[in-house]
Short mmCIF file of C-alpha atoms in Angstrom, two decimals:
data_model
loop_
_atom_site.label_atom_id
_atom_site.label_comp_id
_atom_site.label_asym_id
_atom_site.label_seq_id
_atom_site.Cartn_x
_atom_site.Cartn_y
_atom_site.Cartn_z
CA UNK A 1 8.46 31.27 128.04
CA UNK A 2 10.51 34.13 126.58
CA UNK A 3 10.75 36.67 123.76
CA UNK A 4 13.81 37.23 121.59
CA UNK A 5 15.16 39.18 118.64
CA UNK A 6 18.07 38.59 116.24
CA UNK A 7 19.40 41.30 113.90
CA UNK A 8 21.77 40.93 110.93
CA UNK A 9 22.67 43.61 108.42
CA UNK A 10 23.98 47.13 108.27
CA UNK A 11 25.49 48.21 111.60
CA UNK A 12 22.90 50.04 113.70
CA UNK A 13 22.62 51.32 117.23
CA UNK A 14 21.13 48.57 119.38
CA UNK A 15 18.66 51.10 120.79
CA UNK A 16 17.15 51.76 117.36
CA UNK A 17 15.89 48.18 117.29
CA UNK A 18 15.42 47.42 121.00
CA UNK A 19 13.49 50.55 121.99
CA UNK A 20 12.13 52.54 119.04
CA UNK A 21 9.66 50.21 117.24
CA UNK A 22 6.04 50.44 118.39
CA UNK A 23 6.04 46.92 119.86
CA UNK A 24 9.74 46.70 120.63
CA UNK A 25 11.36 43.88 122.56
CA UNK A 26 11.39 46.15 125.59
CA UNK A 27 7.65 46.66 125.21
CA UNK A 28 7.23 42.88 124.82
CA UNK A 29 9.05 42.34 128.11
CA UNK A 30 5.97 43.92 129.74
CA UNK A 31 3.23 43.44 127.16
CA UNK A 32 3.83 40.33 125.07
CA UNK A 33 0.91 39.56 122.76
CA UNK A 34 1.88 36.07 121.57
CA UNK A 35 3.90 34.58 124.40
CA UNK A 36 2.67 32.11 126.99
CA UNK A 37 3.24 34.85 129.58
CA UNK A 38 2.41 38.52 129.08
CA UNK A 39 5.33 39.62 131.22
CA UNK A 40 8.92 38.50 130.62
CA UNK A 41 10.76 39.95 133.59
CA UNK A 42 13.01 37.13 134.84
CA UNK A 43 16.16 38.61 133.36
CA UNK A 44 17.48 39.73 129.97
CA UNK A 45 20.57 39.55 127.85
CA UNK A 46 22.17 41.10 124.80
CA UNK A 47 25.06 39.83 122.75
CA UNK A 48 26.75 41.55 119.83
CA UNK A 49 29.66 41.39 117.39
CA UNK A 50 31.62 44.50 116.52
CA UNK A 51 35.26 44.28 117.54
CA UNK A 52 38.25 42.45 116.11
CA UNK A 53 38.09 39.90 118.94
CA UNK A 54 36.13 37.42 116.84
CA UNK A 55 33.88 36.61 119.79
CA UNK A 56 30.65 38.35 120.77
CA UNK A 57 30.27 40.57 123.82
CA UNK A 58 27.59 39.42 126.27
CA UNK A 59 25.73 41.44 128.91
CA UNK A 60 23.12 39.68 131.07
CA UNK A 61 21.21 40.62 134.20
CA UNK A 62 18.50 39.11 136.38
CA UNK A 63 16.27 42.18 136.57
CA UNK A 64 13.60 43.15 134.05
CA UNK A 65 14.69 44.82 130.81
CA UNK A 66 12.12 47.59 130.92
CA UNK A 67 13.78 49.63 133.67
CA UNK A 68 17.47 48.67 133.37
CA UNK A 69 19.56 51.83 133.00
CA UNK A 70 22.70 49.93 132.02
CA UNK A 71 20.87 48.29 129.12
CA UNK A 72 19.62 51.70 127.94
CA UNK A 73 23.15 53.12 128.21
CA UNK A 74 24.66 50.29 126.16
CA UNK A 75 21.86 50.41 123.56
CA UNK A 76 22.38 54.14 123.02
CA UNK A 77 26.11 53.77 122.35
CA UNK A 78 26.83 50.35 120.81
CA UNK A 79 26.55 49.85 117.04
CA UNK A 80 26.62 46.34 115.60
CA UNK A 81 25.94 44.44 112.37
CA UNK A 82 24.77 41.30 114.22
CA UNK A 83 23.23 41.09 117.65
CA UNK A 84 20.89 39.04 119.81
CA UNK A 85 18.51 40.24 122.53
CA UNK A 86 16.43 38.10 124.86
CA UNK A 87 13.91 38.75 127.65
CA UNK A 88 13.26 35.78 129.93
CA UNK A 89 10.24 34.22 131.53
CA UNK A 90 11.53 31.29 133.55
CA UNK A 91 9.98 27.85 133.05
CA UNK A 92 11.28 26.68 136.41
CA UNK A 93 15.02 27.25 136.46
CA UNK A 94 16.36 29.79 138.95
CA UNK A 95 16.40 33.50 138.18
CA UNK A 96 20.15 34.02 138.06
CA UNK A 97 22.60 35.63 135.69
CA UNK A 98 24.03 32.34 134.39
CA UNK A 99 20.52 31.29 133.29
CA UNK A 100 19.96 34.39 131.16
CA UNK A 101 20.38 34.22 127.39
CA UNK A 102 22.18 34.48 125.07
CA UNK A 103 24.81 31.85 125.75
CA UNK A 104 28.30 32.05 124.24
CA UNK A 105 31.02 29.53 123.35
CA UNK A 106 33.96 30.87 121.35
CA UNK A 107 32.56 32.70 118.35
CA UNK A 108 29.11 31.07 118.77
CA UNK A 109 26.02 32.65 120.31
CA UNK A 110 22.74 30.86 121.13
CA UNK A 111 19.31 31.75 122.51
CA UNK A 112 16.10 29.82 122.92
CA UNK A 113 12.39 30.11 123.66
CA UNK A 114 10.64 26.91 124.70
CA UNK A 115 11.36 23.99 126.97
CA UNK A 116 12.33 20.34 127.28
CA UNK A 117 9.37 18.62 128.95
CA UNK A 118 10.18 17.13 132.36
CA UNK A 119 13.71 18.54 132.15
CA UNK A 120 14.22 18.01 135.86
CA UNK A 121 13.95 14.25 135.25
CA UNK A 122 15.94 14.29 132.02
CA UNK A 123 18.74 16.60 133.00
CA UNK A 124 21.26 13.97 134.15
CA UNK A 125 20.93 11.80 131.05
CA UNK A 126 21.11 14.82 128.73
CA UNK A 127 24.15 16.24 130.50
CA UNK A 128 25.94 12.91 130.25
CA UNK A 129 25.60 13.16 126.45
CA UNK A 130 27.66 16.38 126.41
CA UNK A 131 31.33 16.02 125.43
CA UNK A 132 33.28 15.66 128.71
CA UNK A 133 35.68 18.41 127.60
CA UNK A 134 32.71 20.81 127.43
CA UNK A 135 30.84 19.76 130.56
CA UNK A 136 32.79 22.01 132.93
CA UNK A 137 31.74 25.04 130.85
CA UNK A 138 28.08 24.66 131.84
CA UNK A 139 27.39 27.56 134.20
CA UNK A 140 23.62 27.56 134.72
CA UNK A 141 20.75 25.16 135.24
CA UNK A 142 18.56 25.71 132.14
CA UNK A 143 17.54 23.25 129.46
CA UNK A 144 18.50 25.94 126.91
CA UNK A 145 22.19 25.89 127.87
CA UNK A 146 22.23 22.09 127.84
CA UNK A 147 20.74 22.13 124.34
CA UNK A 148 23.52 24.51 123.24
CA UNK A 149 26.31 22.29 124.51
CA UNK A 150 24.66 19.21 123.03
CA UNK A 151 24.62 20.98 119.65
CA UNK A 152 28.30 21.86 120.03
CA UNK A 153 29.03 18.23 120.95
CA UNK A 154 27.15 17.07 117.86
CA UNK A 155 29.05 19.18 115.35
CA UNK A 156 27.83 22.77 115.48
CA UNK A 157 31.19 24.01 114.12
CA UNK A 158 30.90 21.90 110.99
CA UNK A 159 27.16 21.84 110.24
CA UNK A 160 24.85 24.09 112.27
CA UNK A 161 21.48 22.82 110.95
CA UNK A 162 22.62 19.20 111.20
CA UNK A 163 23.93 19.65 114.74
CA UNK A 164 20.65 21.22 115.90
CA UNK A 165 18.68 18.42 114.20
CA UNK A 166 20.84 15.81 115.94
CA UNK A 167 20.43 17.64 119.25
CA UNK A 168 16.64 17.63 118.83
CA UNK A 169 16.71 13.95 117.87
CA UNK A 170 18.78 13.05 120.91
CA UNK A 171 16.47 15.00 123.26
CA UNK A 172 13.35 13.41 121.80
CA UNK A 173 14.85 9.92 121.88
CA UNK A 174 15.96 10.13 125.52
CA UNK A 175 12.72 11.75 126.66
CA UNK A 176 10.53 9.19 124.96
CA UNK A 177 12.53 6.39 126.57
CA UNK A 178 11.31 7.92 129.83
CA UNK A 179 7.67 8.13 128.68
CA UNK A 180 7.57 11.83 127.74
CA UNK A 181 5.09 12.10 124.86
CA UNK A 182 5.91 15.59 123.55
CA UNK A 183 9.48 16.29 124.67
CA UNK A 184 10.54 19.41 122.82
CA UNK A 185 9.35 22.96 122.22
CA UNK A 186 11.86 25.31 120.60
CA UNK A 187 12.49 28.44 118.66
CA UNK A 188 16.25 28.84 118.55
CA UNK A 189 18.63 31.44 117.15
CA UNK A 190 22.30 30.56 116.70
CA UNK A 191 25.12 32.42 114.95
CA UNK A 192 28.85 32.18 114.34
CA UNK A 193 29.12 35.91 113.70
CA UNK A 194 28.77 35.50 109.92
CA UNK A 195 25.60 33.49 109.37
CA UNK A 196 22.46 33.33 111.46
CA UNK A 197 20.21 30.28 111.75
CA UNK A 198 16.73 30.34 113.30
CA UNK A 199 14.74 27.18 114.01
CA UNK A 200 11.05 26.65 114.71
CA UNK A 201 10.02 23.17 115.86
CA UNK A 202 8.01 21.32 118.48
CA UNK A 203 7.30 17.63 119.03
CA UNK A 204 3.57 18.37 119.13
CA UNK A 205 3.54 20.46 115.93
CA UNK A 206 2.38 23.58 117.76
CA UNK A 207 5.51 25.70 118.03
CA UNK A 208 5.96 29.06 119.67
CA UNK A 209 5.62 32.08 117.35
CA UNK A 210 8.50 33.18 115.12
CA UNK A 211 8.70 35.77 112.31
CA UNK A 212 11.24 37.17 109.88
CA UNK A 213 11.24 40.60 108.27
CA UNK A 214 10.81 41.24 104.56
CA UNK A 215 13.68 42.72 102.54
CA UNK A 216 14.51 46.17 103.84
CA UNK A 217 14.07 47.84 100.43
CA UNK A 218 10.57 46.38 100.12
CA UNK A 219 9.67 47.54 103.63
CA UNK A 220 10.99 51.06 102.93
CA UNK A 221 8.87 51.25 99.80
CA UNK A 222 5.76 50.28 101.78
CA UNK A 223 6.55 52.36 104.89
CA UNK A 224 9.00 55.20 104.12
CA UNK A 225 8.41 56.70 107.58
CA UNK A 226 10.19 53.88 109.43
CA UNK A 227 13.20 55.77 110.74
CA UNK A 228 15.08 52.72 112.02
CA UNK A 229 15.28 51.25 108.47
CA UNK A 230 16.75 54.34 106.77
CA UNK A 231 20.16 53.66 105.33
CA UNK A 232 20.26 49.90 105.96
CA UNK A 233 21.04 47.45 103.14
CA UNK A 234 18.40 45.36 101.39
CA UNK A 235 19.96 42.26 103.03
CA UNK A 236 19.21 43.52 106.53
CA UNK A 237 16.99 41.05 108.41
CA UNK A 238 15.27 40.72 111.75
CA UNK A 239 14.02 37.44 113.21
CA UNK A 240 11.70 37.92 116.20
CA UNK A 241 9.46 35.98 118.53
CA UNK A 242 6.68 38.38 117.70
CA UNK A 243 6.41 41.35 115.28
CA UNK A 244 7.75 44.73 116.38
CA UNK A 245 4.63 46.43 115.02
CA UNK A 246 1.42 45.89 113.07
CA UNK A 247 2.48 47.34 109.69
CA UNK A 248 1.39 45.19 106.73
CA UNK A 249 4.01 43.59 104.50
CA UNK A 250 6.80 43.76 107.06
CA UNK A 251 6.57 40.43 108.92
CA UNK A 252 6.36 36.85 107.66
CA UNK A 253 5.75 33.81 109.83
CA UNK A 254 8.49 31.20 109.88
CA UNK A 255 6.69 27.93 109.01
CA UNK A 256 6.53 25.02 111.40
CA UNK A 257 9.46 22.59 111.14
CA UNK A 258 11.71 25.13 109.44
CA UNK A 259 15.19 26.61 109.59
CA UNK A 260 15.73 30.16 108.32
CA UNK A 261 19.29 30.99 107.23
CA UNK A 262 20.40 34.64 107.05
CA UNK A 263 23.71 34.98 105.24
CA UNK A 264 25.58 37.15 102.72
CA UNK A 265 23.82 36.83 99.40
CA UNK A 266 20.69 34.72 99.15
CA UNK A 267 18.90 33.80 102.38
CA UNK A 268 17.32 30.36 102.67
CA UNK A 269 14.29 28.76 104.28
CA UNK A 270 14.92 25.05 104.83
CA UNK A 271 12.79 22.25 106.19
CA UNK A 272 13.79 20.95 109.63
CA UNK A 273 13.33 17.58 111.32
CA UNK A 274 15.09 15.96 114.26
CA UNK A 275 17.70 13.36 113.34
CA UNK A 276 18.18 10.24 115.49
CA UNK A 277 21.62 9.98 117.08
#
């Protein structure tokens, strides 16, 4: 599987989040504690908003994150209010740049940890459910990218939680027609550059780990020595596959079958269930 991180809040240097915490995402790429694999070295990607272009910048590579000098260079010089980072452990798809996360379409960005069971058997049927006008945009061979374009097909622009629920319902329905008992395992982050949605769900009810940070002002009061949180707003949030450290009061588990919404004002934690299509 994989490890990922999503940040939303006061603009910060990417390196302050990617490298400085005790159990940073870079450390997790070598020493994951909660992932299926300890090492996540089959590529990495970062995507961030910060210009007037309205679309995120994406940098992806097939090598491991822990020794990539270009990633370090970017992280030390790019400041962003909303960014994604992902380190990959392949579940069978080729190690190639187009299979690295995050994926981008227009203003949207998407990343995933998990798998569609028996995807090699299901791929054709699932791809045929993608809007024909979008099909030519598929670049890689992962289930994660197919899930993204299914969500776009099913209304991501209008209703992100509903589109992801319909995508999950379509995947489960098609897979079960082919005798797959537990089709879907997913923790997903998706953003339009303004709001961030994070989903935790699996058909078996045993989803991969996912956590969100407490309010930044509460964390600062508990741990005033955390340099990377100095000067950020109370609304600053991190959503991560596994905590970036062991400090009490900082990390909260996203419940099973949930969607966390990070947005200006009040954040939300919603229930999530696949919707038949």
